[in-house]
XYZ file of C-alpha atoms in Angstrom:
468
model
C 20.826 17.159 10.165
C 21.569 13.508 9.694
C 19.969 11.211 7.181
C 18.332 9.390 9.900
C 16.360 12.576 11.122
C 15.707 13.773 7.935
C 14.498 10.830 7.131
C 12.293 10.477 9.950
C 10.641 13.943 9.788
C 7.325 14.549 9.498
C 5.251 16.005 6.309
C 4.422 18.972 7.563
C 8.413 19.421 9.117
C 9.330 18.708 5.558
C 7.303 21.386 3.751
C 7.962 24.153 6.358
C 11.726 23.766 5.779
C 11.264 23.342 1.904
C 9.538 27.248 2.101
C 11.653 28.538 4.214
C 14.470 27.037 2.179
C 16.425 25.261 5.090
C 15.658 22.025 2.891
C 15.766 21.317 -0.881
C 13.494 18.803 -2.647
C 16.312 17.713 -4.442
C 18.766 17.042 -1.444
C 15.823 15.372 0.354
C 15.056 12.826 -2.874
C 19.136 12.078 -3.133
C 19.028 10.783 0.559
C 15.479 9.156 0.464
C 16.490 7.367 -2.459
C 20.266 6.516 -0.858
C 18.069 4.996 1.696
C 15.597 3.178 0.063
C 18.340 1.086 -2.300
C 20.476 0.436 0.654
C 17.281 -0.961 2.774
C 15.400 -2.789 -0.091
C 17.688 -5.748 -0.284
C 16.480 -6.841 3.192
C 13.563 -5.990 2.852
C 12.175 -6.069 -0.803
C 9.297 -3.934 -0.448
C 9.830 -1.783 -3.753
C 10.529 -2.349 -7.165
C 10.770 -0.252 -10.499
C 13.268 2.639 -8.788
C 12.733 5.546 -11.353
C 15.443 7.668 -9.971
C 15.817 9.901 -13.087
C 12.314 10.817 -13.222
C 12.099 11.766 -9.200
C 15.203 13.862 -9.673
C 13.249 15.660 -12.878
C 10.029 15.703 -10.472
C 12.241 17.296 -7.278
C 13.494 20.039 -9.120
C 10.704 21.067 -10.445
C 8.997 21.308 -6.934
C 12.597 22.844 -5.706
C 11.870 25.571 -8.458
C 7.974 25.768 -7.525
C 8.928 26.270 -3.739
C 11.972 28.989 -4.532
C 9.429 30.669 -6.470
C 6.741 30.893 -3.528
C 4.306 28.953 -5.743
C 4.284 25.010 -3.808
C 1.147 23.163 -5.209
C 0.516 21.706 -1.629
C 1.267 19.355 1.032
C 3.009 16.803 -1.051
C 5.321 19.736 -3.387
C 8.248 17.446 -3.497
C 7.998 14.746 -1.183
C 9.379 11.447 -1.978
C 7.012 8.806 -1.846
C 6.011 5.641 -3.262
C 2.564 3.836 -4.509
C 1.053 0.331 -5.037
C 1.667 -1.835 -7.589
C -2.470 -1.600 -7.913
C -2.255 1.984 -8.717
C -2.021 2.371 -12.568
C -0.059 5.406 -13.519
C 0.924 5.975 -17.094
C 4.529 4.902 -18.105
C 4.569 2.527 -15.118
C 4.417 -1.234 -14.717
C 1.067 -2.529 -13.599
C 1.904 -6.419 -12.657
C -0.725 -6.658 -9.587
C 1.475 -8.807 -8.113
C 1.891 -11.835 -10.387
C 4.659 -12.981 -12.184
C 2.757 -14.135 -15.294
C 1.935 -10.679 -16.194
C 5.597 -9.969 -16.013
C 5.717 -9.062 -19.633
C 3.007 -6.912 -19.628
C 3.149 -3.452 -21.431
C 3.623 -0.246 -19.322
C -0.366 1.033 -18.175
C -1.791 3.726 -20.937
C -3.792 5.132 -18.157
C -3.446 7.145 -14.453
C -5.372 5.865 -11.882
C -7.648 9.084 -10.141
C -4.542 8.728 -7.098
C -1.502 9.432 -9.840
C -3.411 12.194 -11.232
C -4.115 13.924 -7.692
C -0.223 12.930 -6.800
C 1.207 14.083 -9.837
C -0.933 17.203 -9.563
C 0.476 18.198 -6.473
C 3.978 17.661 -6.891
C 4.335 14.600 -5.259
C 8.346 12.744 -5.911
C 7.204 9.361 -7.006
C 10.076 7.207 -7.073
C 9.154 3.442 -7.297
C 6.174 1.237 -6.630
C 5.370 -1.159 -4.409
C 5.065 -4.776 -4.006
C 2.193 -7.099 -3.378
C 0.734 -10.106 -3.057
C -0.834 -12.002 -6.138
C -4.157 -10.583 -7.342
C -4.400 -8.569 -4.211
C -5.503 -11.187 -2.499
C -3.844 -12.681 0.415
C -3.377 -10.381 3.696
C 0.053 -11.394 3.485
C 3.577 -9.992 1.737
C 4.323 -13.419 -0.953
C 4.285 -12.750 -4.395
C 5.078 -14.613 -7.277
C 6.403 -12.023 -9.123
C 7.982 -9.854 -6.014
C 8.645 -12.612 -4.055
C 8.715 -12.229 -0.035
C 8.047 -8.878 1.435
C 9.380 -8.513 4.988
C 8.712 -6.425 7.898
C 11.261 -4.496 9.062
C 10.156 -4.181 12.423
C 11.750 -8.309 12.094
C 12.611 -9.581 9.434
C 11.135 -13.273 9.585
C 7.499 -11.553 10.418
C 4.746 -10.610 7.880
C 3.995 -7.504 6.451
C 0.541 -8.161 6.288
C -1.288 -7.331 2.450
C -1.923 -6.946 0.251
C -0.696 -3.639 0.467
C 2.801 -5.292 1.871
C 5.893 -3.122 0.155
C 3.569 0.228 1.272
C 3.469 -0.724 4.945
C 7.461 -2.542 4.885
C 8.852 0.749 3.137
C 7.415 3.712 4.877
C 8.020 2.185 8.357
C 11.469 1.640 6.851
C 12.225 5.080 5.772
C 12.252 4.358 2.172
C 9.656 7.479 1.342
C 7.319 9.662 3.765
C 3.942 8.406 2.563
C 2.438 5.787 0.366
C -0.995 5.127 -1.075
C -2.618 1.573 -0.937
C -5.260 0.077 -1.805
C -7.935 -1.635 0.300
C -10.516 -4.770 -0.500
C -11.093 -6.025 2.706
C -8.115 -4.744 4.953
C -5.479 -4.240 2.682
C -4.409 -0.606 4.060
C -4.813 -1.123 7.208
C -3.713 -4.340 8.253
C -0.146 -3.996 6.500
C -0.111 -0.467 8.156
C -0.839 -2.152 11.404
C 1.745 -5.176 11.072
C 4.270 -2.272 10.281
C 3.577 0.157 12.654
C 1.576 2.978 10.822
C -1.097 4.577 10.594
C -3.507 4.018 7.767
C -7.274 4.835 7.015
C -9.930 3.168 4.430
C -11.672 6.118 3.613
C -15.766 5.992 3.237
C -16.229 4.311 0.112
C -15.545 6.984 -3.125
C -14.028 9.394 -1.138
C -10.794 8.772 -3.049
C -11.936 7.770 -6.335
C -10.000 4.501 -7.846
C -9.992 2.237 -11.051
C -10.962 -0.100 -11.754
C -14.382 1.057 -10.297
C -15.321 -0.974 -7.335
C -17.869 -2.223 -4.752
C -15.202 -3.133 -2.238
C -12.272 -1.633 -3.087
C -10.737 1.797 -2.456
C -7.346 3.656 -2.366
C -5.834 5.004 1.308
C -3.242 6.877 2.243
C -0.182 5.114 4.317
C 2.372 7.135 6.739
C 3.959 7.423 10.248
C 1.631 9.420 11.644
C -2.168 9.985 11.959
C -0.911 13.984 10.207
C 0.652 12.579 7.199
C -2.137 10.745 6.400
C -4.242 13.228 6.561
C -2.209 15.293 4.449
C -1.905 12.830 1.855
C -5.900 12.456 2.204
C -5.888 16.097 1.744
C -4.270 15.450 -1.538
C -6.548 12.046 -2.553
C -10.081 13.603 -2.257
C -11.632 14.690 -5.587
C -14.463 13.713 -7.296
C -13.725 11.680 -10.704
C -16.662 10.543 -12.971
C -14.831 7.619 -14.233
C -15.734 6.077 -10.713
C -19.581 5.677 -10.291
C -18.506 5.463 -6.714
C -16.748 8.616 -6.368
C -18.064 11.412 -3.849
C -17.904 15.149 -4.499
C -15.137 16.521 -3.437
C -15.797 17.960 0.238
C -12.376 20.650 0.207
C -11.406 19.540 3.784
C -7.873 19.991 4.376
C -7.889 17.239 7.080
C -4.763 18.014 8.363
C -5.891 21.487 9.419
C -8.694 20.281 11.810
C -7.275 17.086 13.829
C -7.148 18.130 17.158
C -10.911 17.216 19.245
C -11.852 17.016 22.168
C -12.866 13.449 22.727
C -15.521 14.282 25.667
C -18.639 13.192 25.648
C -18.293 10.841 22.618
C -20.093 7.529 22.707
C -17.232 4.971 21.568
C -17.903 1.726 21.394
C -15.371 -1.260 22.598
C -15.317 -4.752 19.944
C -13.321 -7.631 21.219
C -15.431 -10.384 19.473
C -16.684 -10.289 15.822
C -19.288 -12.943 16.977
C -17.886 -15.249 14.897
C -14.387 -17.214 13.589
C -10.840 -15.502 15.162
C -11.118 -14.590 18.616
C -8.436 -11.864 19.324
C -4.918 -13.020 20.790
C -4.574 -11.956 24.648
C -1.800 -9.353 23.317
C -4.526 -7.785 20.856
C -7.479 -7.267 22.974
C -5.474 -6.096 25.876
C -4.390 -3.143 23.436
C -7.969 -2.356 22.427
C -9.270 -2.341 25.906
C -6.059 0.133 26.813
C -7.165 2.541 24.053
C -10.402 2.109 25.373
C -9.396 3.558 28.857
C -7.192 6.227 27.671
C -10.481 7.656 25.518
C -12.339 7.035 29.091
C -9.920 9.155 30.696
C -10.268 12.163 28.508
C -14.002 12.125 28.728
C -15.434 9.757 26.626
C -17.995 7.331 27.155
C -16.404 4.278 26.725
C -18.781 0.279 26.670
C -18.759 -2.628 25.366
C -20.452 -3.221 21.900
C -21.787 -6.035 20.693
C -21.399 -7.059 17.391
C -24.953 -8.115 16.056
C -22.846 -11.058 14.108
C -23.204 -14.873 15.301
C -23.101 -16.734 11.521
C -19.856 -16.458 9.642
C -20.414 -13.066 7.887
C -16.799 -13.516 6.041
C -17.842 -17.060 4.016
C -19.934 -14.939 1.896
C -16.776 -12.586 1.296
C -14.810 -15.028 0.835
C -17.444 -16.443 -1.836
C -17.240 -13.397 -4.013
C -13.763 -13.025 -3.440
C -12.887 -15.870 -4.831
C -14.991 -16.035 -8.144
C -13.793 -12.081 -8.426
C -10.016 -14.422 -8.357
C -10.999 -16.813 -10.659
C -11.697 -14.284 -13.439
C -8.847 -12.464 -13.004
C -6.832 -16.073 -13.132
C -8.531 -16.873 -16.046
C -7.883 -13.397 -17.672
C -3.929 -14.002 -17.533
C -1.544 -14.059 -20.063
C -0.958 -17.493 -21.494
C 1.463 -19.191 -18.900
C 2.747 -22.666 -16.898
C 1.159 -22.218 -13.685
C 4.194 -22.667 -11.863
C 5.420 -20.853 -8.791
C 7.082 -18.455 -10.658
C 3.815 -17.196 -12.477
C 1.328 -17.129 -9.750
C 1.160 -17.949 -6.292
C -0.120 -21.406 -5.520
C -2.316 -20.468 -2.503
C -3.727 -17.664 -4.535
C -4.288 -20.076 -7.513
C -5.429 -22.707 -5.818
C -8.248 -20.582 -4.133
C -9.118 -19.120 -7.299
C -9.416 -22.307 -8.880
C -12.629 -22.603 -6.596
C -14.094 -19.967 -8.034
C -15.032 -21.797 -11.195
C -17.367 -24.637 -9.064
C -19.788 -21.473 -7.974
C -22.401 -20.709 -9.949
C -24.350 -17.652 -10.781
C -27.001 -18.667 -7.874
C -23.887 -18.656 -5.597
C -22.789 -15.928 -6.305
C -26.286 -14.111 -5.962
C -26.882 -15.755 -2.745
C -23.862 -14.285 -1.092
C -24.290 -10.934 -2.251
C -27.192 -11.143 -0.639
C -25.946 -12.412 2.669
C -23.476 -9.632 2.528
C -26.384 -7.365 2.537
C -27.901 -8.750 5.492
C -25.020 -8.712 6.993
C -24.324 -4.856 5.696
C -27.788 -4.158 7.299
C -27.002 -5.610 11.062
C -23.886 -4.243 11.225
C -25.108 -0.433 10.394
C -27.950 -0.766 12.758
C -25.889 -1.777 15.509
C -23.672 1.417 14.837
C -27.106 2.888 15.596
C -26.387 5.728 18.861
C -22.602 4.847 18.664
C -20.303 7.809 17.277
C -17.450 5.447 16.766
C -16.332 1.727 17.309
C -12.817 0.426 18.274
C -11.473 -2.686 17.512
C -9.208 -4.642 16.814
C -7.263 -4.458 13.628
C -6.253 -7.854 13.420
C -6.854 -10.623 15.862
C -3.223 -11.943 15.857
C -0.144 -9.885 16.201
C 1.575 -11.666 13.282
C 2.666 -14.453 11.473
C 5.649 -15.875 9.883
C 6.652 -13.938 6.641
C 6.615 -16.873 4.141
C 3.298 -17.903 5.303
C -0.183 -16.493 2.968
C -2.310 -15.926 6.195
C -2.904 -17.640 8.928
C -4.216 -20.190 7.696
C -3.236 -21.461 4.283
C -6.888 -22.805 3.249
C -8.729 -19.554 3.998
C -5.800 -16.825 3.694
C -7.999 -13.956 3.809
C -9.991 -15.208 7.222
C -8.138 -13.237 9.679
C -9.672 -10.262 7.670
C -12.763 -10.631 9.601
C -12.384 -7.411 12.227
C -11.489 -5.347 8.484
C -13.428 -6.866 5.894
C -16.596 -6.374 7.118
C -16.182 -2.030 7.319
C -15.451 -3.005 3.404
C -18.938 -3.746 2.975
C -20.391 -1.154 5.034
C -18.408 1.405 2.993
C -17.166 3.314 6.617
C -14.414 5.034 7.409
C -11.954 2.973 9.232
C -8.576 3.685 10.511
C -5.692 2.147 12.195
C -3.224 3.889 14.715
C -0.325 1.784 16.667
C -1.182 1.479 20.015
C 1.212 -1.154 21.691
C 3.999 -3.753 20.916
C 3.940 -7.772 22.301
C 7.373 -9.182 23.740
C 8.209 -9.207 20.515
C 8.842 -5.581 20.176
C 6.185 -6.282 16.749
C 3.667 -3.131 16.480
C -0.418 -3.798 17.866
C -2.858 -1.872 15.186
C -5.943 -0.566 17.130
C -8.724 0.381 14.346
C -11.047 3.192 14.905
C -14.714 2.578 12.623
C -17.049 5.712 12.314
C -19.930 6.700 10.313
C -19.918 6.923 6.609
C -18.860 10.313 5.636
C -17.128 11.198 8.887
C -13.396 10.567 7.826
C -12.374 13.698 9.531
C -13.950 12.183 13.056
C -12.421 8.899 12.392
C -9.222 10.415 11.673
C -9.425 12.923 15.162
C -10.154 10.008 16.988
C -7.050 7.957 16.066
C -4.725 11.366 16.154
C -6.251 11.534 19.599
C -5.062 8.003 20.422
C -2.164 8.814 19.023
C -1.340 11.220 21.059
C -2.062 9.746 23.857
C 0.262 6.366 23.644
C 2.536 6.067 26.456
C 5.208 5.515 23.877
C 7.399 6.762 21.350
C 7.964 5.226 18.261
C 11.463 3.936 17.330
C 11.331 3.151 13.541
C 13.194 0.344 12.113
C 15.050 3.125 9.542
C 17.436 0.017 10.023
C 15.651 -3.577 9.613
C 15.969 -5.515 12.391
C 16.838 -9.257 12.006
């Protein structure tokens, strides 16, 4: 088997020849990780390479799976996770150079204990944008993340070195974290699929309103395997949901017949979708048509700008966290000067501002679920653009988060929302299709994108080189 194939095989190809001993854990990590450093230069999408410690992890799993006792669908596979995911030992920078000197966390995040509890070959972390919050790969402390679908085109964020490194080859799976499209809009610039779960069905810390850990990976079964993994209830999270002990992975395939699936073009307000975009939404649309599925327009009940609001809270949520940082000069090097500059508006709100918007989020919250009302799920697009240049916080540099808006709202809502490649522009850049169901039906959401998935007219040709 060449590197290439191994490194492009699936979890569940993976596993079956770790038990049937065809693969080791420990041969696998030595070429994930030859990979990974020869590909990260051009890329930069991970940083703090722990190659000692993944060696000590893969042969413990090679032991575990030798002895017939594999502690699940991650035993020994090498894989990666956000700089936002605090694991013990590990740097925790959140993307901004002046917390550069920070101490190693003294804490695991609920997603390192669940990873490390099932075997899972950590390796390095991944990059991000400052604070989390720009949709975009530029960090001050990381620098620029690039996609290596091309090289001069965004990642997408904030989740950035998750999406760049698994469509790259450097790991099988990644988790990321999400506050108003951050898994699934880097997994959509980069060719993956990626799901938001319902709000606290992976459990996360800091404890959040908005915010949740996903799972990251090549293919609507990975993730699912990796969700397999996530679920669990955690107290420290007054968000978290009981664990429900679906092995997602086991119970993908559905028929699609007679499902009511609703068809979004138009948030009602700010971005429309490019041409590109909501030609590859309306595809989807017919191939669920075609096997069986009702398939019509919806409307979204939307006509103010629903993400100002966001955007509001968002940005006082930035300026305490600016505020909060280790003495420094303010310079590029230390934070990002979009991101500070935003944040920096934060301070002019006051508390009444700040009330006021979480109460038009509400409203908002409200229309949106009662327009899901008789729907079983909603497509749309992911993002309304296809990309934008690498160097570049959004599209647009005074609002970098506003191309969120077909993302951030299912944030508020707390859904389930996925995202599945469905086409490429001349470009040969991936087209994220996002698939929004009820809260609590991650497994639906999840066999409705695998069912896309399948379906696709093509196959996927993964940049396990970057192209220029």
């Amino acid at each position: 088997m060449s590197a290439a194939e191994l490194i492009g095989m699936s979890l569940a190809g993976l596993t079956e020849a770790y038990a049937s001993r065809a693969l080791s854990p420990v041969e696998v990590l030595r070429t994930v990780l030859g990979h990974a450093e020869a590909i990260n230069p051009a890329i930069n999408a991970l940083f703090c390479f722990r190659p000692e410690q993944a060696m000590a992890s893969a042969q413990g799993s090679e032991a575990r799976w030798k002895a017939g006792a594999a502690l699940g669908p991650l035993d020994g596979v090498p894989m990666t996770v956000k700089d936002s995911v605090a694991m013990i030992g590990w740097p925790y920078f959140h993307g901004i150079g002046a917390n550069r000197a920070l101490p190693p966390s003294n804490y695991d995040s609920p997603p390192a204990i669940a990873l490390r509890e099932a075997g899972a070959v950590i390796f390095a972390k991944t990059t991000m944008p400052d604070c989390g919050l720009m949709a975009s790969g530029i960090s001050s402390l990381h620098g620029v993340t690039r996609n290596p679908w091309g090289l001069a085109w965004n990642t997408g964020g904030s989740s950035a070195g998750a999406g760049a490194s698994v469509a790259a080859g450097a790991g099988y799976v990644s988790v990321g974290t999400d506050i108003a499209g951050s898994v699934r809009l880097p997994a959509a610039h980069c060719g993956l699929a990626g799901l938001k779960p319902t709000h606290g069905r992976v459990p996360h810390l800091p404890a959040d309103t908005m915010r949740m850990a996903g799972p990251m990976g090549r293919s609507v079964d990975d993730i699912a395997r990796l969700l397999t993994v996530l679920t669990r209830q955690d107290e420290r999270d007054t968000w978290s949901l009981p664990a429900d002990g679906v092995r997602y992975q086991e119970h993908l395939k559905r028929d699609v017949k007679g499902l009511k699936i609703g068809l979004l073009t138009d948030m009602g307000f700010g971005m429309k979708a490019e041409p590109a975009v909501r030609s590859a939404v309306e595809a989807a649309g017919k191939l669920l048509a075609s096997a069986g599925a009702t398939v019509e327009p919806f409307t979204s009940p939307l006509i103010d700008d629903a993400y100002a609001p966001i955007d509001l809270f968002l940005q006082v949520r930035g300026y305490l966290e600016y505020a909060s940082l280790p003495p420094h000069g303010d310079t590029a090097r230390d934070i990002n000067p979009y991101v500070r500059a935003w944040c920096l508006g934060g301070a002019k709100h006051s508390g009444a501002d700040l009330y006021r918007s979480l109460g038009q989020i509400a409203k908002m919250k409200a229309a949106l679920l009662a327009a899901f009302e008789g729907w079983d799920y909603v497509i749309a697009p992911t993002l309304p653009v296809v990309n934008f240049p690498a160097e570049e916080p959004g599209v647009s540099r005074e609002m970098p988060l506003a191309h969120t808006l077909f993302t951030a709202m299912f944030n508020q809502t707390c859904q389930p929302a996925s995202t599945v490649c469905m086409a490429f522009d001349s470009r040969h850049l991936p087209i994220g299709v996002q698939v929004i169901g009820h809260r609590f039906d991650d497994l639906g959401v999840l066999q409705v994108t695998k069912a896309l998935e399948d379906m696709r007219s093509f196959a996927m040709d993964w940049p396990f080189k970057p192209r220029p």
